[in-house]
Coordinates of C-alpha atoms and ligand atoms in Angstrom, one line a residue:
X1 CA 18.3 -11.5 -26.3
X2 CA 15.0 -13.3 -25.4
X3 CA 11.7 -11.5 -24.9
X4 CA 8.7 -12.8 -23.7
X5 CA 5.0 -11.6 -24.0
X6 CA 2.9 -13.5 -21.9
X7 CA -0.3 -12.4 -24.1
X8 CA -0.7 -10.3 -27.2
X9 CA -0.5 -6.3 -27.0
X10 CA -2.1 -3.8 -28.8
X11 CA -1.2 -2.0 -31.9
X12 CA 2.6 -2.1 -33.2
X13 CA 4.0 -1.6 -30.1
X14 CA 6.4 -4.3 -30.4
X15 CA 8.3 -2.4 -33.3
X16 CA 11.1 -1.1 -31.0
X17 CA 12.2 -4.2 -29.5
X18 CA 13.0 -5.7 -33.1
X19 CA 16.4 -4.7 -33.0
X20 CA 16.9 -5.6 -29.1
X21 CA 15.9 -9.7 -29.1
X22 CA 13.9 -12.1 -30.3
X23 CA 10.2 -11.7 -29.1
X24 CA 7.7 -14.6 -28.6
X25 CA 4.6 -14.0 -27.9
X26 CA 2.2 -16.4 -26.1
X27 CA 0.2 -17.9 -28.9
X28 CA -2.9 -18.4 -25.9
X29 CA -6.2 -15.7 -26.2
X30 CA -6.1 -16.2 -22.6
X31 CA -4.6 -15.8 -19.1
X32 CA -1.3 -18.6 -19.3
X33 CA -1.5 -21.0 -16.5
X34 CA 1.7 -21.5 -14.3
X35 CA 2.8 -24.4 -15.9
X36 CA 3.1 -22.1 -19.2
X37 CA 4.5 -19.3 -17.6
X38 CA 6.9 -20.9 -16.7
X39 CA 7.9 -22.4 -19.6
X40 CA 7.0 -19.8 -21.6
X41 CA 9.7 -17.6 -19.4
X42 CA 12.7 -20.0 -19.5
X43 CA 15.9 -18.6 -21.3
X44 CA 14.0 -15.3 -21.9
X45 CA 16.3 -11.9 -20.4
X46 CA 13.4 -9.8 -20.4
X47 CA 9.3 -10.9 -19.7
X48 CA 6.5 -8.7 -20.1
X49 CA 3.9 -9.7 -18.0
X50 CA -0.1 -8.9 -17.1
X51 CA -1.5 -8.6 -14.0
X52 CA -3.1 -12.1 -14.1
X53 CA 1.0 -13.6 -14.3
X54 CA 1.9 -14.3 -11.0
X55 CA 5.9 -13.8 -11.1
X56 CA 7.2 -15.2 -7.6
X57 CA 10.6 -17.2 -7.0
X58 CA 9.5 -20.5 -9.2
X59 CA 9.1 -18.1 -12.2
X60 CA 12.5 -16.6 -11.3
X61 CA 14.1 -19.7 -11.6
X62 CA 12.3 -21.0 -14.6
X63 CA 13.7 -18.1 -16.1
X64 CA 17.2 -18.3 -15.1
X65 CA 19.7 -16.2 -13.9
X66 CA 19.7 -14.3 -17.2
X67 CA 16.0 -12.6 -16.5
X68 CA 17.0 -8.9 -16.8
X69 CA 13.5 -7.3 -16.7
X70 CA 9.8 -8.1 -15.8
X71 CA 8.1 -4.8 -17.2
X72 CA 4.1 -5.7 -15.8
X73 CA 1.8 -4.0 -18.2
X74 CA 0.3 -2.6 -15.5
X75 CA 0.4 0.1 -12.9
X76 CA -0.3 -2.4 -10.0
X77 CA 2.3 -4.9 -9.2
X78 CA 0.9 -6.9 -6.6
X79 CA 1.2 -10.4 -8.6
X80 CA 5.2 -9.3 -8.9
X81 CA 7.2 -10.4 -5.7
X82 CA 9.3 -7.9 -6.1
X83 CA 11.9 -8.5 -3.6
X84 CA 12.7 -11.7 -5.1
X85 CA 12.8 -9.9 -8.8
X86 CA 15.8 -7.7 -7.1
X87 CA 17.5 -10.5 -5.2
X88 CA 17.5 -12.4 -8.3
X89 CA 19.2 -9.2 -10.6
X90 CA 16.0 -8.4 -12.5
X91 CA 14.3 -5.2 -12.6
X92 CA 10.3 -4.8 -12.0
X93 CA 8.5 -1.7 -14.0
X94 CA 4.9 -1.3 -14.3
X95 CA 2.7 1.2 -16.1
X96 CA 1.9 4.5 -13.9
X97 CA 0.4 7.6 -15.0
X98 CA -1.4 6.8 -18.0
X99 CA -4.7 5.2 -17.0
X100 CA -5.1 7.4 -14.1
X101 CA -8.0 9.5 -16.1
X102 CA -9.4 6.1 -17.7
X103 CA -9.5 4.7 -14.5
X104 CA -11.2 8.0 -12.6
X105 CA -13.3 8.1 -15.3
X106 CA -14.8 4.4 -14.9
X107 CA -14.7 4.8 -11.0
X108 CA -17.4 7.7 -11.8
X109 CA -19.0 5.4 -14.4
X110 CA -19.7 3.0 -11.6
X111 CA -20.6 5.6 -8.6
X112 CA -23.3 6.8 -11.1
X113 CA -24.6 3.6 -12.3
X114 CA -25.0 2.2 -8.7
X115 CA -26.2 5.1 -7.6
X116 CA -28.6 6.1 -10.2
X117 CA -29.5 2.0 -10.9
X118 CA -28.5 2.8 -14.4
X119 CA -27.2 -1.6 -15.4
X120 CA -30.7 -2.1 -12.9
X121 CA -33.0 -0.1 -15.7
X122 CA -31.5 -1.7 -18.5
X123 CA -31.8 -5.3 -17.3
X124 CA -35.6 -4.3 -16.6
X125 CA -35.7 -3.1 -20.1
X126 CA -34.2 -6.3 -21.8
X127 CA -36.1 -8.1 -19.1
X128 CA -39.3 -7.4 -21.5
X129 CA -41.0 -7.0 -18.4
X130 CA -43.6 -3.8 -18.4
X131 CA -42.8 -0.6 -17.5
X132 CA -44.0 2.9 -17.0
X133 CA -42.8 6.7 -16.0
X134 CA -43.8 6.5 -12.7
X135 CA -43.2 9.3 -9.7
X136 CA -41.7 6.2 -7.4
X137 CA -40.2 4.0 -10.4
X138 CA -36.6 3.2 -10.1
X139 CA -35.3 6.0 -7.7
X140 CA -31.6 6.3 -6.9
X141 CA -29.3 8.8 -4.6
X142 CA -28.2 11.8 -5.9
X143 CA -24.5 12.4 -5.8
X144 CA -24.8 16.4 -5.0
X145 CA -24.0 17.8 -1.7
X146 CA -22.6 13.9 -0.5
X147 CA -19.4 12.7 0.5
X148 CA -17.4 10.9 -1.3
X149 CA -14.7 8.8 1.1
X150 CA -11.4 8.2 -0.9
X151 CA -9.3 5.3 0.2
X152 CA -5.7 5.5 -1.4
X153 CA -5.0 9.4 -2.2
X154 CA -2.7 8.5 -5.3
X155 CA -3.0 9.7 -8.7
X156 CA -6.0 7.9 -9.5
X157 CA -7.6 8.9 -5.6
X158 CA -6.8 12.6 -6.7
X159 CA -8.4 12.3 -10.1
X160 CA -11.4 10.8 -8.6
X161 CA -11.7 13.6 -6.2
X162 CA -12.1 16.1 -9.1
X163 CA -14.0 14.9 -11.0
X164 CA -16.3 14.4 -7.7
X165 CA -15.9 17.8 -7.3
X166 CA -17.5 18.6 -10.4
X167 CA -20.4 16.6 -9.6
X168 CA -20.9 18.6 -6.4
X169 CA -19.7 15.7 -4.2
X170 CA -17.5 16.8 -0.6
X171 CA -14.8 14.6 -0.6
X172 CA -12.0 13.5 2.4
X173 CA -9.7 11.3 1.6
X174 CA -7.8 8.7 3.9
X175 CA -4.0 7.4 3.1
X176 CA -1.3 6.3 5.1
X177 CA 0.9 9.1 4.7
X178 CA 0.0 13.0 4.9
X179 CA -2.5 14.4 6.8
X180 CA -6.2 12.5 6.0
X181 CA -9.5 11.7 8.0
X182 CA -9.4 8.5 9.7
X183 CA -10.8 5.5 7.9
X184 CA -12.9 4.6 10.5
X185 CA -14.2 8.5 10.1
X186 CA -14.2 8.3 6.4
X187 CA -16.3 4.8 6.3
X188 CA -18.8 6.3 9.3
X189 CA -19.3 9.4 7.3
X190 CA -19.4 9.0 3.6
X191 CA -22.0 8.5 1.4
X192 CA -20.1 6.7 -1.4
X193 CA -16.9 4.8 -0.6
X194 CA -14.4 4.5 -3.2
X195 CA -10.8 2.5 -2.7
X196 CA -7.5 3.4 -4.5
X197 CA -4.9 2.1 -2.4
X198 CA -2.9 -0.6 -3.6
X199 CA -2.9 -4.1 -2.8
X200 CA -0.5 -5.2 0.2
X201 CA -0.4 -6.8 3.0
X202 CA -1.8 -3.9 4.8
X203 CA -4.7 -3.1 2.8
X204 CA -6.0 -6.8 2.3
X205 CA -9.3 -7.2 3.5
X206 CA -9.1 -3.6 4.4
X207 CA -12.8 -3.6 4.2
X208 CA -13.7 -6.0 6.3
X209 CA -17.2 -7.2 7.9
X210 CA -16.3 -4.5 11.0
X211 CA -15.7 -1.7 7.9
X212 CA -18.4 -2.7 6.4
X213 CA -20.2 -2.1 9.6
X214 CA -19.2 1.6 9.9
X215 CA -20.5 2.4 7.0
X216 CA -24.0 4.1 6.6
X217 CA -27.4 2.2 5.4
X218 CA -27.6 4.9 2.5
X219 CA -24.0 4.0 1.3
X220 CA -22.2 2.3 -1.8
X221 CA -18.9 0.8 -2.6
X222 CA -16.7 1.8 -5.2
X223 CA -14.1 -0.8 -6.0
X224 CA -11.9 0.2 -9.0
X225 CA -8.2 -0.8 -7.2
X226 CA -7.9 -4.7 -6.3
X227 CA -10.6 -7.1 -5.4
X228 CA -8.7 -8.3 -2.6
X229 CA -8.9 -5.0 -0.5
X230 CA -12.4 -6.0 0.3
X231 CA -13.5 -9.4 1.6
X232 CA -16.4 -10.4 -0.6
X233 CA -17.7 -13.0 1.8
X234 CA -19.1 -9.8 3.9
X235 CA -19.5 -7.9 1.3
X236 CA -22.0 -9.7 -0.1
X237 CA -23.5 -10.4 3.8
X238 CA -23.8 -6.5 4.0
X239 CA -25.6 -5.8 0.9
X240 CA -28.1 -8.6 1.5
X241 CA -29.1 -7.5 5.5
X242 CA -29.1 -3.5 3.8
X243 CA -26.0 -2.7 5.9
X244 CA -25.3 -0.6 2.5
X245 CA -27.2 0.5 0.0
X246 CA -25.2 -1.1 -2.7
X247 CA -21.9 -1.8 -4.3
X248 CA -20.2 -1.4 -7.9
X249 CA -16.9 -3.7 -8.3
X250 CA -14.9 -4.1 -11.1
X251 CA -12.4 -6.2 -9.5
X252 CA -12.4 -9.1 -7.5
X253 CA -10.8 -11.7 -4.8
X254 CA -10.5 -14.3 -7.1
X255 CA -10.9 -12.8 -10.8
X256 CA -11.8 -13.9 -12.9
X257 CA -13.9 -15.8 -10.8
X258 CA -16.9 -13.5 -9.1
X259 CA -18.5 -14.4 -6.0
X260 CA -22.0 -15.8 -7.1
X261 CA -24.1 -14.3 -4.8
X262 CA -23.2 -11.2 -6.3
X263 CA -24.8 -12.2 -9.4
X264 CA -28.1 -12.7 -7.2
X265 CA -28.4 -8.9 -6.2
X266 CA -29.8 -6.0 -7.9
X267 CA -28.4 -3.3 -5.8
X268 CA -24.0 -4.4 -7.7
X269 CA -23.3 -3.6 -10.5
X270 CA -20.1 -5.6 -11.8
X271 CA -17.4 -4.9 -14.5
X272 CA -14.9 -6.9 -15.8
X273 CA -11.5 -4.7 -14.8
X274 CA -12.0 -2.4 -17.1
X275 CA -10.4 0.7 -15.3
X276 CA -7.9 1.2 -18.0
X277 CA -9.9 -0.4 -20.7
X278 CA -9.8 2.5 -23.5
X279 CA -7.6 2.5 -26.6
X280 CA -5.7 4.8 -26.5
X281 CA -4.6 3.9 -22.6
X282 CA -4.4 0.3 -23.2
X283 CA -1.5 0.9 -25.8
X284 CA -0.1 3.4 -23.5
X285 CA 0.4 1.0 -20.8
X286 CA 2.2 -2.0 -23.7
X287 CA 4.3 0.9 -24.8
X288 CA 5.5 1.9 -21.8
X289 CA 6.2 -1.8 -20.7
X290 CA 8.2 -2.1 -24.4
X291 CA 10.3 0.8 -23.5
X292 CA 11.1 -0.8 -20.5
X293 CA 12.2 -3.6 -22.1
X294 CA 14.5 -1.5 -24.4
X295 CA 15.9 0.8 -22.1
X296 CA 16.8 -2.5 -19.2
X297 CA 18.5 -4.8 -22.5
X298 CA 20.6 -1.8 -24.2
X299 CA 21.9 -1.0 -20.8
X300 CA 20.0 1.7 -20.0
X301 CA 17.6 3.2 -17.1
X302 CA 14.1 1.9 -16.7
X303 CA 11.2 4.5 -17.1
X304 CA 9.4 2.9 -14.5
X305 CA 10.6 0.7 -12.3
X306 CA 9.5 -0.2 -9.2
X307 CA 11.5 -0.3 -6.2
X308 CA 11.6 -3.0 -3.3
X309 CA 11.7 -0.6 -0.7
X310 CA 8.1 1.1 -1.5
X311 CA 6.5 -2.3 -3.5
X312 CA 4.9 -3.1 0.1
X313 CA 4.1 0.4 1.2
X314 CA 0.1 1.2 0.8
Ligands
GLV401 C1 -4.9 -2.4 -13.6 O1 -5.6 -2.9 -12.7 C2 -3.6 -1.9 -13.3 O2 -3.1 -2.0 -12.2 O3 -3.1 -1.3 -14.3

């Protein structure tokens, strides 16, 4: 058997697949381009993959008919095409549960640095430029007593909402299934907006300029799912006319590419998709996508896999 890594993982995680296949891993510190991927992938039975590989039909057949598995290191799978992983006999897994806390836990990272200008004060400080206590200096928004709007009531939306909770925050919550506020309620009344749907064709561009527009002066943005649920043209058009207050993104339309005016403005503060960045998560998620691995090549189940039928649902 032939495994794939498309970029190095953490730890020894690849110990169990020594007795399954031969691995190779890409030798590249860096995303591979489709032109590698594909190469990289042809004759292999099973591929683990990152969220930057974009596995559609040419990858398939680069591959050949062989291509058992395509375990995605992580829980989204919105660069997988799914349907044509099943049509061509392949099975696609990602990585849920495990990041759901790192990923709340950033999400509330970034509501109270936004909110609270905390990346504002230390570029002021590294600035060099003088500074003083001051009754007026550097005021935020308090989180107690707001609402907090969850888009995407999944694990990650429910974790959110606790630890929101905690922080004296009234949250609603909107999602396609089960009972929910509105969106259009949820952007019109919320004081901080945070999105954890997936990406589909349903929820791209879900805030758009006439979201945007809903929402209050006094709000902020909370992006911790996939860049392209929000169209950063208007995004960026919103925060510069004060349509709201501010945003905190750590994903984007085009990563790794950022829009630029969103360098330009104080009131963003900007992570490099780092939701599941800890340790102890981040070798969760290669472990999981290893077992995969295992359990599709020795005939078995797959822990995780991800089904046609709800890849598309939001
Ligand atoms: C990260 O964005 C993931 O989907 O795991």
């Amino acid at each position: 058997m032939n495994i794939f890594i498309t970029r190095a993982l953490p730890g020894d995680v690849l110990t169990p697949l020594s007795g399954v296949g031969t691995v190779t891993v890409s030798p590249h510190a860096r995303p591979l381009t489709p032109a590698e991927l594909r190469a990289g992938v042809a004759g292999a039975d099973a591929v683990i993959t990152t969220l930057n590989d974009r596995v559609g039909q040419e990858v398939l057949t680069a591959a050949g008919p062989q291509l058992r598995v395509v375990a995605n290191t992580a829980t989204g799978y919105d660069n997988l095409d799914v349907a044509a992983i099943t049509a061509h006999g392949a099975v696609a897994t990602n990585t849920p549960g495990v990041l759901v806390e790192a990923t709340a836990d950033l999400t509330m990272a970034l509501m109270l640095d936004v909110t609270r200008r905390v990346s504002e004060g230390d570029r002021l400080i590294r600035s060099g430029e003088p500074w003083a206590w001051d009754i007026g200096f550097l005021l935020g928004a308090g989180l107690q007593g707001r609402r907090l709007g969850v888009v995407g009531m999944g694990s990650i939306g429910r974790a959110v909402a606790a630890r929101a909770l905690a922080f004296g925050m009234e949250v609603v919550h909107h999602s396609r299934r089960g009972i929910s506020t509105g969106l259009d309620e949820l952007l019109s009344t919320s004081d901080v907006v945070s999105l954890h749907c997936p990406l589909t064709s349903e929820t791209r561009h879900l805030i758009d300029e006439a979201a945007l527009r809903l929402m209050k002066p006094t709000a902020y943005l909370v992006n911790t799912a996939r860049g392209p649920v929000v169209d950063e043209a208007a995004l960026v058009r919103a925060l510069r006319t004060g349509q709201i207050a501010g945003a905190a993104l750590d994903v984007y339309e085009d990563e790794p590419r950022v829009h630029p005016d969103l360098l330009t403005l104080e009131n963003v503060v900007l992570t490099p998709h780092l939701g599941s960045a800890t340790t102890e998560t981040r070798t969760l998620m290669a472990a999981i996508a290893v077992e995969n691995v295992v359990a599709v090549l020795t005939g078995g189940d797959p822990l995780t896999p991800v089904l046609p039928a709800v890849a598309e649902r939001p």
